[in-house]
Short mmCIF file of C-alpha atoms and ligand atoms in Angstrom, two decimals:
data_model
loop_
_atom_site.label_atom_id
_atom_site.label_comp_id
_atom_site.label_asym_id
_atom_site.label_seq_id
_atom_site.Cartn_x
_atom_site.Cartn_y
_atom_site.Cartn_z
CA UNK A 1 23.29 -15.42 13.45
CA UNK A 2 19.77 -15.91 14.79
CA UNK A 3 16.76 -16.60 12.55
CA UNK A 4 14.62 -13.58 11.67
CA UNK A 5 11.67 -13.12 14.02
CA UNK A 6 9.41 -11.86 11.24
CA UNK A 7 8.05 -9.06 13.42
CA UNK A 8 5.78 -6.65 11.57
CA UNK A 9 7.14 -3.31 10.41
CA UNK A 10 6.57 -0.46 12.88
CA UNK A 11 4.22 1.19 10.34
CA UNK A 12 1.81 -1.70 10.70
CA UNK A 13 1.41 -1.18 14.47
CA UNK A 14 -1.88 0.71 14.12
CA UNK A 15 -3.26 -1.13 11.10
CA UNK A 16 -6.06 -3.57 11.90
CA UNK A 17 -6.87 -6.67 9.87
CA UNK A 18 -10.22 -6.40 8.14
CA UNK A 19 -13.09 -7.34 10.50
CA UNK A 20 -15.37 -7.66 7.48
CA UNK A 21 -13.21 -10.25 5.76
CA UNK A 22 -13.08 -12.28 9.01
CA UNK A 23 -16.86 -12.31 9.24
CA UNK A 24 -17.31 -13.21 5.59
CA UNK A 25 -14.96 -16.15 6.13
CA UNK A 26 -16.99 -17.32 9.15
CA UNK A 27 -20.28 -16.96 7.20
CA UNK A 28 -18.89 -18.97 4.31
CA UNK A 29 -17.67 -21.70 6.66
CA UNK A 30 -21.14 -22.00 8.22
CA UNK A 31 -22.72 -22.09 4.76
CA UNK A 32 -20.28 -24.83 3.63
CA UNK A 33 -21.39 -26.86 6.67
CA UNK A 34 -24.94 -26.72 5.29
CA UNK A 35 -26.43 -23.90 7.39
CA UNK A 36 -28.89 -21.56 5.62
CA UNK A 37 -26.71 -18.47 5.89
CA UNK A 38 -27.93 -15.20 4.39
CA UNK A 39 -24.95 -13.05 3.56
CA UNK A 40 -25.55 -9.30 4.05
CA UNK A 41 -22.00 -8.37 4.94
CA UNK A 42 -20.46 -7.82 1.56
CA UNK A 43 -20.02 -4.35 0.03
CA UNK A 44 -20.55 -5.15 -3.61
CA UNK A 45 -23.52 -4.91 -5.93
CA UNK A 46 -25.31 -8.14 -6.86
CA UNK A 47 -25.57 -7.08 -10.53
CA UNK A 48 -23.17 -8.18 -13.22
CA UNK A 49 -20.87 -5.99 -15.29
CA UNK A 50 -22.91 -4.69 -18.28
CA UNK A 51 -22.28 -6.54 -21.56
CA UNK A 52 -20.92 -3.55 -23.51
CA UNK A 53 -18.17 -3.15 -20.88
CA UNK A 54 -17.25 -6.84 -20.99
CA UNK A 55 -17.24 -6.68 -24.77
CA UNK A 56 -14.78 -3.74 -24.73
CA UNK A 57 -12.43 -5.81 -22.57
CA UNK A 58 -12.65 -8.83 -24.90
CA UNK A 59 -11.86 -6.59 -27.89
CA UNK A 60 -8.86 -5.08 -26.04
CA UNK A 61 -7.49 -8.59 -25.46
CA UNK A 62 -8.07 -9.40 -29.12
CA UNK A 63 -6.17 -6.23 -30.08
CA UNK A 64 -3.32 -7.41 -27.85
CA UNK A 65 -3.58 -4.47 -25.46
CA UNK A 66 -1.70 -6.65 -23.03
CA UNK A 67 1.49 -4.68 -22.45
CA UNK A 68 2.53 -2.15 -19.82
CA UNK A 69 0.68 1.15 -20.07
CA UNK A 70 2.07 4.42 -18.75
CA UNK A 71 1.85 4.89 -14.98
CA UNK A 72 -1.01 7.45 -14.74
CA UNK A 73 -3.23 5.44 -17.08
CA UNK A 74 -3.63 5.42 -20.85
CA UNK A 75 -4.43 8.65 -22.63
CA UNK A 76 -7.86 7.35 -23.88
CA UNK A 77 -8.71 6.25 -20.32
CA UNK A 78 -7.85 9.62 -18.86
CA UNK A 79 -9.67 11.35 -21.73
CA UNK A 80 -12.77 9.35 -20.88
CA UNK A 81 -12.46 10.38 -17.20
CA UNK A 82 -11.95 14.05 -18.15
CA UNK A 83 -15.07 13.89 -20.41
CA UNK A 84 -17.10 12.20 -17.65
CA UNK A 85 -16.04 14.82 -15.10
CA UNK A 86 -17.05 17.61 -17.52
CA UNK A 87 -20.34 16.00 -18.58
CA UNK A 88 -21.55 14.79 -15.20
CA UNK A 89 -19.81 16.98 -12.67
CA UNK A 90 -19.20 20.20 -14.61
CA UNK A 91 -15.45 19.99 -13.81
CA UNK A 92 -12.62 20.91 -16.13
CA UNK A 93 -9.56 18.71 -15.72
CA UNK A 94 -6.39 18.40 -17.80
CA UNK A 95 -5.02 14.91 -18.34
CA UNK A 96 -2.12 15.78 -15.99
CA UNK A 97 -4.69 16.31 -13.25
CA UNK A 98 -5.90 12.71 -13.51
CA UNK A 99 -4.42 9.40 -12.39
CA UNK A 100 -5.80 5.87 -12.80
CA UNK A 101 -5.11 3.09 -10.31
CA UNK A 102 -5.98 -0.45 -9.33
CA UNK A 103 -9.28 0.40 -7.61
CA UNK A 104 -10.41 3.37 -5.59
CA UNK A 105 -8.78 1.82 -2.50
CA UNK A 106 -5.41 1.76 -4.24
CA UNK A 107 -5.96 5.39 -5.36
CA UNK A 108 -6.68 6.48 -1.75
CA UNK A 109 -3.60 4.52 -0.60
CA UNK A 110 -1.47 6.30 -3.18
CA UNK A 111 -2.85 9.69 -2.12
CA UNK A 112 -2.11 9.12 1.56
CA UNK A 113 1.33 7.59 0.98
CA UNK A 114 2.20 10.51 -1.30
CA UNK A 115 1.07 13.34 0.96
CA UNK A 116 0.93 12.30 4.63
CA UNK A 117 4.04 12.62 6.76
CA UNK A 118 4.39 11.12 10.26
CA UNK A 119 2.12 13.03 12.64
CA UNK A 120 -0.06 14.62 9.93
CA UNK A 121 -3.74 14.44 10.91
CA UNK A 122 -6.59 13.22 8.68
CA UNK A 123 -10.12 14.05 9.77
CA UNK A 124 -12.42 11.09 9.20
CA UNK A 125 -16.14 11.42 10.07
CA UNK A 126 -17.44 8.24 11.71
CA UNK A 127 -19.05 5.99 10.77
CA UNK A 128 -16.45 5.64 8.04
CA UNK A 129 -15.48 3.20 5.34
CA UNK A 130 -13.24 0.96 7.40
CA UNK A 131 -10.10 1.30 5.25
CA UNK A 132 -9.69 5.07 5.68
CA UNK A 133 -8.09 5.06 9.17
CA UNK A 134 -5.96 2.01 8.39
CA UNK A 135 -4.60 3.53 5.18
CA UNK A 136 -3.81 6.75 7.10
CA UNK A 137 -2.09 4.70 9.83
CA UNK A 138 -0.06 2.83 7.21
CA UNK A 139 1.08 6.24 5.92
CA UNK A 140 2.11 6.97 9.53
CA UNK A 141 -0.51 9.69 9.83
CA UNK A 142 -2.99 10.19 12.64
CA UNK A 143 -6.66 9.46 11.92
CA UNK A 144 -8.80 12.01 13.75
CA UNK A 145 -12.19 10.33 14.01
CA UNK A 146 -15.19 12.55 14.59
CA UNK A 147 -18.34 10.80 15.80
CA UNK A 148 -21.38 11.66 13.69
CA UNK A 149 -24.34 9.83 15.26
CA UNK A 150 -27.66 8.83 13.72
CA UNK A 151 -29.30 11.94 15.23
CA UNK A 152 -27.29 14.02 12.70
CA UNK A 153 -27.87 11.52 9.91
CA UNK A 154 -24.22 10.42 10.27
CA UNK A 155 -22.94 13.67 8.67
CA UNK A 156 -20.20 15.88 10.07
CA UNK A 157 -21.48 19.30 11.10
CA UNK A 158 -19.60 22.51 10.33
CA UNK A 159 -19.06 23.06 14.08
CA UNK A 160 -17.54 19.57 14.47
CA UNK A 161 -15.30 20.18 11.49
CA UNK A 162 -14.07 23.50 12.84
CA UNK A 163 -13.31 21.89 16.20
CA UNK A 164 -11.37 19.01 14.67
CA UNK A 165 -9.05 21.13 12.54
CA UNK A 166 -5.57 21.77 13.98
CA UNK A 167 -2.37 23.16 12.50
CA UNK A 168 -1.44 19.51 11.78
CA UNK A 169 -4.54 18.70 9.75
CA UNK A 170 -3.56 17.52 6.27
CA UNK A 171 -6.85 16.13 4.95
CA UNK A 172 -10.59 15.97 5.52
CA UNK A 173 -12.20 12.85 4.06
CA UNK A 174 -15.76 13.15 2.76
CA UNK A 175 -17.75 10.23 1.36
CA UNK A 176 -21.19 10.80 -0.12
CA UNK A 177 -23.24 8.64 -0.59
CA UNK A 178 -21.62 6.92 2.32
CA UNK A 179 -20.44 3.46 3.09
CA UNK A 180 -21.64 2.31 5.63
CA UNK A 181 -24.66 4.59 6.19
CA UNK A 182 -25.96 5.54 2.74
CA UNK A 183 -25.95 9.15 4.03
CA UNK A 184 -25.74 11.91 1.45
CA UNK A 185 -24.35 15.44 1.87
CA UNK A 186 -26.69 18.01 0.32
CA UNK A 187 -25.27 20.97 -1.61
CA UNK A 188 -26.33 23.27 1.23
CA UNK A 189 -24.50 21.14 3.82
CA UNK A 190 -21.37 21.08 1.67
CA UNK A 191 -21.54 24.87 1.30
CA UNK A 192 -21.50 25.22 5.10
CA UNK A 193 -18.52 22.85 5.34
CA UNK A 194 -16.74 24.83 2.58
CA UNK A 195 -17.18 28.00 4.61
CA UNK A 196 -15.23 26.40 7.48
CA UNK A 197 -12.59 25.07 5.12
CA UNK A 198 -12.01 28.50 3.57
CA UNK A 199 -10.76 29.69 6.96
CA UNK A 200 -8.19 26.85 7.02
CA UNK A 201 -6.32 26.93 3.72
CA UNK A 202 -3.83 24.23 4.79
CA UNK A 203 -6.54 21.52 4.79
CA UNK A 204 -7.00 19.44 1.65
CA UNK A 205 -10.23 17.57 0.97
CA UNK A 206 -10.51 14.02 -0.32
CA UNK A 207 -13.98 13.57 -1.83
CA UNK A 208 -14.76 9.87 -2.24
CA UNK A 209 -17.54 9.81 -4.84
CA UNK A 210 -17.59 6.07 -5.54
CA UNK A 211 -21.35 5.67 -4.91
CA UNK A 212 -22.13 8.80 -6.95
CA UNK A 213 -24.88 7.33 -9.15
CA UNK A 214 -26.61 5.26 -6.49
CA UNK A 215 -29.00 7.95 -5.25
CA UNK A 216 -32.66 7.62 -4.23
CA UNK A 217 -35.90 9.61 -4.36
CA UNK A 218 -34.59 12.06 -6.91
CA UNK A 219 -31.76 13.30 -4.59
CA UNK A 220 -29.05 14.89 -6.69
CA UNK A 221 -25.41 14.12 -6.18
CA UNK A 222 -23.32 17.11 -5.17
CA UNK A 223 -19.58 17.35 -4.74
CA UNK A 224 -17.84 19.98 -2.66
CA UNK A 225 -16.26 21.33 -5.84
CA UNK A 226 -19.68 22.03 -7.36
CA UNK A 227 -20.61 24.30 -4.45
CA UNK A 228 -17.11 25.68 -3.79
CA UNK A 229 -15.10 25.81 -7.06
CA UNK A 230 -12.69 28.17 -5.31
CA UNK A 231 -11.36 25.11 -3.37
CA UNK A 232 -10.19 23.45 -6.59
CA UNK A 233 -6.49 23.72 -5.68
CA UNK A 234 -7.05 21.46 -2.64
CA UNK A 235 -9.78 18.99 -3.54
CA UNK A 236 -8.90 15.51 -4.69
CA UNK A 237 -11.84 13.65 -6.20
CA UNK A 238 -11.55 9.87 -5.98
CA UNK A 239 -13.91 7.57 -7.81
CA UNK A 240 -14.00 4.23 -9.58
CA UNK A 241 -16.13 1.79 -11.46
CA UNK A 242 -16.50 -0.88 -8.76
CA UNK A 243 -19.85 0.03 -7.29
CA UNK A 244 -21.81 1.92 -9.93
CA UNK A 245 -20.82 -0.36 -12.84
CA UNK A 246 -20.64 -3.59 -10.78
CA UNK A 247 -16.93 -4.00 -11.57
CA UNK A 248 -15.41 -4.76 -8.14
CA UNK A 249 -13.17 -7.50 -9.53
CA UNK A 250 -11.71 -5.39 -12.35
CA UNK A 251 -9.78 -3.18 -9.88
CA UNK A 252 -10.07 0.22 -11.54
CA UNK A 253 -10.25 3.58 -9.82
CA UNK A 254 -9.16 7.11 -10.51
CA UNK A 255 -8.44 10.50 -8.97
CA UNK A 256 -8.65 14.02 -10.28
CA UNK A 257 -7.14 16.97 -8.49
CA UNK A 258 -4.21 19.37 -8.22
CA UNK A 259 -1.48 18.21 -10.62
CA UNK A 260 1.15 18.40 -7.85
CA UNK A 261 -0.71 15.77 -5.78
CA UNK A 262 -1.40 13.65 -8.87
CA UNK A 263 2.30 13.71 -9.76
CA UNK A 264 3.26 12.51 -6.26
CA UNK A 265 0.63 9.78 -6.43
CA UNK A 266 2.16 8.64 -9.69
CA UNK A 267 5.54 8.36 -7.97
CA UNK A 268 3.97 5.95 -5.41
CA UNK A 269 2.19 3.99 -8.11
CA UNK A 270 5.28 3.90 -10.32
CA UNK A 271 7.15 2.05 -7.60
CA UNK A 272 4.30 -0.27 -6.52
CA UNK A 273 1.48 -1.32 -8.84
CA UNK A 274 3.01 0.39 -11.92
CA UNK A 275 -0.40 0.99 -13.51
CA UNK A 276 -3.96 -0.28 -13.57
CA UNK A 277 -4.56 -3.45 -15.65
CA UNK A 278 -4.55 -2.54 -19.37
CA UNK A 279 -7.69 -4.60 -20.06
CA UNK A 280 -9.56 -3.05 -17.14
CA UNK A 281 -8.66 0.41 -18.49
CA UNK A 282 -10.23 -0.54 -21.87
CA UNK A 283 -13.32 -1.72 -20.00
CA UNK A 284 -13.29 1.51 -17.97
CA UNK A 285 -13.40 3.63 -21.09
CA UNK A 286 -16.55 1.76 -22.16
CA UNK A 287 -18.06 2.18 -18.69
CA UNK A 288 -17.47 5.92 -18.51
CA UNK A 289 -18.26 6.70 -22.17
CA UNK A 290 -21.04 4.20 -22.85
CA UNK A 291 -24.79 4.10 -22.16
CA UNK A 292 -25.86 4.86 -18.61
CA UNK A 293 -29.61 4.17 -18.85
CA UNK A 294 -29.29 1.00 -16.76
CA UNK A 295 -28.07 3.05 -13.75
CA UNK A 296 -31.53 4.43 -13.02
CA UNK A 297 -33.01 0.94 -13.03
CA UNK A 298 -30.33 -0.32 -10.69
CA UNK A 299 -30.76 2.64 -8.31
CA UNK A 300 -34.52 2.05 -8.29
CA UNK A 301 -33.93 -1.58 -7.43
CA UNK A 302 -31.65 -0.62 -4.50
CA UNK A 303 -34.20 1.97 -3.36
CA UNK A 304 -36.92 -0.68 -3.25
CA UNK A 305 -34.69 -3.03 -1.29
CA UNK A 306 -33.68 -0.24 1.08
CA UNK A 307 -37.37 0.28 1.86
CA UNK A 308 -37.95 -3.42 2.45
CA UNK A 309 -35.10 -3.52 4.97
CA UNK A 310 -35.79 -0.19 6.74
CA UNK A 311 -39.51 -0.99 7.13
CA UNK A 312 -38.85 -4.50 8.40
CA UNK A 313 -36.12 -3.52 10.83
CA UNK A 314 -38.02 -0.63 12.35
CA UNK A 315 -40.55 -3.09 13.80
CA UNK A 316 -37.80 -5.19 15.45
CA UNK A 317 -37.54 -4.59 19.19
CA UNK A 318 -34.42 -2.68 20.11
CA UNK A 319 -33.56 -1.59 16.54
CA UNK A 320 -34.08 1.84 14.98
CA UNK A 321 -33.17 2.74 11.49
CA UNK A 322 -33.19 5.90 9.37
CA UNK A 323 -33.88 5.77 5.64
CA UNK A 324 -30.64 6.32 3.69
CA UNK A 325 -30.61 8.48 0.56
CA UNK A 326 -28.05 6.46 -1.41
CA UNK A 327 -25.60 3.53 -1.82
CA UNK A 328 -26.71 0.02 -0.89
CA UNK A 329 -26.34 -0.07 2.87
CA UNK A 330 -28.58 0.41 5.87
CA UNK A 331 -26.98 1.22 9.22
CA UNK A 332 -29.50 0.48 12.01
CA UNK A 333 -28.92 1.50 15.62
CA UNK A 334 -29.09 -1.58 17.85
CA UNK A 335 -28.63 0.08 21.25
CA UNK A 336 -31.95 -1.46 22.37
CA UNK A 337 -30.45 -4.98 22.38
CA UNK A 338 -27.28 -4.11 24.32
CA UNK A 339 -27.37 -5.61 27.81
CA UNK A 340 -30.04 -8.20 26.86
CA UNK A 341 -29.55 -11.97 27.11
CA UNK A 342 -29.99 -14.59 24.40
CA UNK A 343 -32.02 -17.79 25.07
CA UNK A 344 -28.67 -19.59 25.43
CA UNK A 345 -27.68 -17.20 28.22
CA UNK A 346 -25.17 -15.06 26.30
CA UNK A 347 -25.31 -11.39 27.28
CA UNK A 348 -25.10 -9.03 24.30
CA UNK A 349 -22.49 -6.50 25.41
CA UNK A 350 -21.67 -4.93 22.04
CA UNK A 351 -22.63 -4.80 18.39
CA UNK A 352 -19.86 -7.33 17.73
CA UNK A 353 -21.62 -9.76 20.14
CA UNK A 354 -24.97 -9.06 18.51
CA UNK A 355 -23.61 -9.76 15.02
CA UNK A 356 -21.96 -12.94 16.30
CA UNK A 357 -25.31 -14.03 17.77
CA UNK A 358 -27.11 -13.23 14.52
CA UNK A 359 -24.59 -15.24 12.52
CA UNK A 360 -24.11 -18.24 14.78
CA UNK A 361 -27.70 -18.70 15.98
CA UNK A 362 -29.79 -17.18 13.18
CA UNK A 363 -27.46 -17.49 10.17
CA UNK A 364 -27.65 -13.84 9.17
CA UNK A 365 -24.33 -12.20 8.40
CA UNK A 366 -24.13 -8.43 9.02
CA UNK A 367 -21.14 -6.29 9.96
CA UNK A 368 -20.93 -4.67 13.42
CA UNK A 369 -20.71 -0.89 13.66
CA UNK A 370 -17.39 -1.35 15.47
CA UNK A 371 -15.83 -1.98 12.03
CA UNK A 372 -16.92 1.49 10.94
CA UNK A 373 -16.04 3.41 14.12
CA UNK A 374 -19.55 4.06 15.46
CA UNK A 375 -21.36 1.61 17.74
CA UNK A 376 -23.76 0.10 18.56
CA UNK A 377 -24.92 -0.37 14.97
CA UNK A 378 -24.85 -2.97 12.25
CA UNK A 379 -24.31 -2.51 8.56
CA UNK A 380 -26.63 -4.42 6.33
CA UNK A 381 -25.89 -4.58 2.63
CA UNK A 382 -29.05 -4.49 0.55
CA UNK A 383 -27.28 -6.14 -2.39
CA UNK A 384 -29.24 -9.39 -1.94
CA UNK A 385 -32.52 -10.71 -3.33
CA UNK A 386 -35.75 -9.22 -1.94
CA UNK A 387 -36.68 -12.70 -0.72
CA UNK A 388 -33.41 -13.06 1.22
CA UNK A 389 -33.67 -9.53 2.59
CA UNK A 390 -37.20 -10.22 3.91
CA UNK A 391 -36.14 -13.52 5.40
CA UNK A 392 -33.02 -12.01 7.01
CA UNK A 393 -35.00 -9.14 8.56
CA UNK A 394 -37.59 -11.60 9.85
CA UNK A 395 -34.77 -13.59 11.48
CA UNK A 396 -33.29 -10.44 13.01
CA UNK A 397 -36.72 -9.45 14.39
CA UNK A 398 -37.19 -12.95 15.81
CA UNK A 399 -33.73 -12.82 17.37
CA UNK A 400 -34.59 -9.48 19.00
CA UNK A 401 -37.96 -10.77 20.24
CA UNK A 402 -36.21 -13.72 21.90
CA UNK A 403 -33.84 -11.55 23.93
CA UNK A 404 -34.60 -11.24 27.67
CA UNK A 405 -33.52 -8.73 30.28
CA UNK A 406 -30.23 -9.94 31.74
CA UNK A 407 -30.67 -10.53 35.47
C1 PLP B 1 -16.45 4.39 0.31
C2 PLP B 1 -15.60 3.48 -0.47
N1 PLP B 1 -14.50 4.00 -1.09
C3 PLP B 1 -13.67 3.21 -1.80
C4 PLP B 1 -13.93 1.85 -1.90
C5 PLP B 1 -12.95 1.02 -2.72
O1 PLP B 1 -13.45 0.63 -3.91
P1 PLP B 1 -12.56 -0.15 -5.00
O2 PLP B 1 -13.23 -1.46 -5.20
O3 PLP B 1 -12.62 0.69 -6.23
O4 PLP B 1 -11.19 -0.28 -4.46
C6 PLP B 1 -15.02 1.28 -1.30
C7 PLP B 1 -15.29 -0.17 -1.34
O5 PLP B 1 -15.95 -0.76 -0.54
C8 PLP B 1 -15.90 2.11 -0.56
O6 PLP B 1 -17.00 1.66 0.05
#
């Protein structure tokens, strides 16, 4: 008998390791060596979990809510989600239409594993949250990436959607406000997409609403179900508490949609995670049922920081940046620096090279657009102090100013 060669499973062939985590590791290493690194790569809010939510978790521990819960999530957790969906989104959902998982990522994973068969296509507008195509690939589906450049505010147009749909299309993924662009689909835009979708009844829609409450300048969040309630039998809403309630570490997400899909997702979860952490579910009830006044203050703070970054980057040579309407990211175009040479003689051939230069020579950590399927761009998280954001943008502008034409 020979020793096992530990080769990866065939289903991992098209799954990429996270570029973001690699960069974060590098940034932390430079910081630990004493370099003044400013970290703008991470996708999590810099606020803390509100006290009333923490308190609910402490009380759940004290009540010994420390045993297995049922797979789809506790009844009070799902009741809180149903009430939230009614109150905030005007959606009626039975408890059987709701499942709770270990984060929105885990929920999306369950949805794809439960519904995608080998060869099924999933339409993903790019730039995209980097896990979508990899989760689809793990489910042995085919990610169909549609480029949505800055000139169209990074949003898929109805014509692009119509062109991308084939008889093999299983899902369209929509994410608004978006990671990595902060782009927001208006109700009118969603109505036009719904019109295309009505002509293709075999296509289901995954609406990732995780940045729902992080909206700027009075923009109102709209979901495709609000404008097209007739699509209810094929829309899966996914959401979670990570971003809006600053609860990334609690690992709590949920989905609401057709009970058939939810049932299949519960089969996947029942044989993997089992259920979301019981204590996190107790905290989640407090998050979804408790006071929400602090959300406006937090959004206003992100809006102010967005403006600081957009204004500062638009004066940097070679960078151009639109003003996002939500989330806590800015996604500047850096095509003006491609082909230029650094003072050390390195030619910037891609956004990956540019981010490497920014990190290694200017100690600013941003994520290259390549991680999100649309280059040349960088994603800057605005979840940092105003002082650090100003300093980071000044360093980026200085880095751009120092670039020379490559001979
Ligand atoms: C668009 C989007 N969806 C889902 C997630 C996953 O969130 P969670 O922490 O709930 O798994 C993220 C996290 O970065 C995200 O940006």
